Amino acid sequence: MISSTFIPSAYSQSIENGGFSWSAPSNIALVKYWGKKDNQIPANPSVSFTLNNCKTITELAFVKKENDGNFSFDLLFEGKPKEDFKPKIQKFFERIETYCPFLKEYHFTINTQNTFPHSSGIASSASGMGALAMNLMSLEKELNPDMTEEYFLQKASFLARLGSGSACRSIKGNMVVWGNQKNIEGSSDLFGIEYPYAVHENFKNYQDTILLVDKGEKQVSSTVGHDLMHNHPFAEQRFAQAHENLDKLKVIFENGNLEEFIKIVESEALTLHAMMMTSMPYFILMKPNTLEIINAIWKFRNETNIPVCFTLDAGANVHVLYPENVKDSVLTFIKSELVSFCQNSQYICDQIGAGAVEV
Ligand code: DP6
């Protein structure tokens, strides 16, 4: 499939005004997306668990205006104007205009809120761009009611990707692959697809408890981060490794081998951080408490044989991943031994979820 698939032909309907509301969840990558080419094409394939509780809810109201060649929109965060979010939306609209030629014909009011605490250090770009893309597709569907459900979701993921790469994995559940991988049929660099093969019971309702170690501003923006992979001495090997890890996970998803799952997932997290530590300029995004938590998880796992592991994003927070059937013992462990390493003892309990929904 090529990008031009998503350029619509003339619309069959016209609509003066209206509104929609969609929620889209965050997601947590198991094989990480780190490094990209032009037009938000990932340097390697990734796979993620779609989350359930951490989400963005976005209302989009629209009213027809004169097409004066400009985008026109108001941006509200929790009902209040939020000027500093506007440039990101402006850039998003510029990137997707070819695919949404109606954008300059409406004035939009975008009202957005997150279910997770503001400035918790949890990236809201994936859920935010996911929710906005779904709203824009709802509008396009009004203009073109013949659109299929499959096209709707694929294009929503395609648009979300142009807003933020990982956002394309926030449309569908429960596991999403983004990026062309030879052994995953239908996988594409242009949008995320629902993981298409058998998944073992062990992964049903998989739990993710997010430990908020550092809620500060991101030290490295994702744009700068991905750029670090250009001319990175280990880039090619890393990209090849992501393909191999997806192959290995495919077997693991089917047979439910949690020991092997843990090896891949923790190695991916540490490799992501290793890439940052070995780039020029170099960064350490983990904090002392990130390491305390990792060591405590390893000790607990060794002592109990409970299959709990961690993964990391491009920051200091730790995602603690575990199957549903060990939930009680892991939560007891988290509360007694890990929460003290969190800023203001904050953590968020989440689990695998089904993707974006209209609200
Ligand atoms: C470390 O999707 O935030 O979370 O495409 O520049 O918006 P942009 O990057 P972004 O990168 C996320 C990287 C990651 C790993 C992952 O989610 O796969």
mmCIF file of C-alpha atoms and ligand atoms in Angstrom, residues 29 32-34 36 40 125 164-166 169 222-223 226 272 313-314, ligand 1:
data_model
loop_
_atom_site.group_PDB
_atom_site.id
_atom_site.type_symbol
_atom_site.label_atom_id
_atom_site.label_comp_id
_atom_site.label_asym_id
_atom_site.label_seq_id
_atom_site.Cartn_x
_atom_site.Cartn_y
_atom_site.Cartn_z
ATOM 1 C CA ALA A 29 6.008 -0.765 23.087
ATOM 2 C CA LYS A 32 10.699 -0.213 20.443
ATOM 3 C CA TYR A 33 10.408 2.306 17.638
ATOM 4 C CA TRP A 34 13.559 4.373 17.829
ATOM 5 C CA LYS A 36 12.811 7.188 11.677
ATOM 6 C CA GLN A 40 7.389 9.476 9.821
ATOM 7 C CA SER A 125 1.175 12.435 22.168
ATOM 8 C CA SER A 164 3.393 11.115 16.304
ATOM 9 C CA GLY A 165 4.807 7.793 15.179
ATOM 10 C CA SER A 166 3.771 5.712 18.165
ATOM 11 C CA ARG A 169 -0.420 2.032 17.552
ATOM 12 C CA SER A 222 11.219 12.429 20.666
ATOM 13 C CA THR A 223 12.262 14.354 17.543
ATOM 14 C CA HIS A 226 14.919 9.698 16.859
ATOM 15 C CA LEU A 272 16.617 1.711 23.734
ATOM 16 C CA ASP A 313 10.041 4.575 27.404
ATOM 17 C CA ALA A 314 12.406 7.411 26.581
HETATM 18 C C1 DP6 B 1 10.619 5.413 23.034
HETATM 19 O O1 DP6 B 1 6.175 8.286 18.794
HETATM 20 O O2 DP6 B 1 6.962 9.863 20.573
HETATM 21 O O3 DP6 B 1 8.259 5.564 23.082
HETATM 22 O O4 DP6 B 1 7.226 9.972 15.987
HETATM 23 O O5 DP6 B 1 8.728 11.717 16.920
HETATM 24 O O6 DP6 B 1 6.354 11.555 17.734
HETATM 25 P P1 DP6 B 1 7.569 10.810 17.188
HETATM 26 O O7 DP6 B 1 8.075 9.836 18.324
HETATM 27 P P2 DP6 B 1 7.292 9.012 19.416
HETATM 28 O O8 DP6 B 1 8.440 7.982 19.839
HETATM 29 C C2 DP6 B 1 8.203 7.015 20.800
HETATM 30 C C3 DP6 B 1 9.418 6.235 21.072
HETATM 31 C C4 DP6 B 1 9.345 5.280 22.246
HETATM 32 C C5 DP6 B 1 9.254 3.834 21.748
HETATM 33 C C6 DP6 B 1 7.947 3.379 21.187
HETATM 34 O O9 DP6 B 1 6.875 3.837 21.657
HETATM 35 O O10 DP6 B 1 7.979 2.524 20.302
#
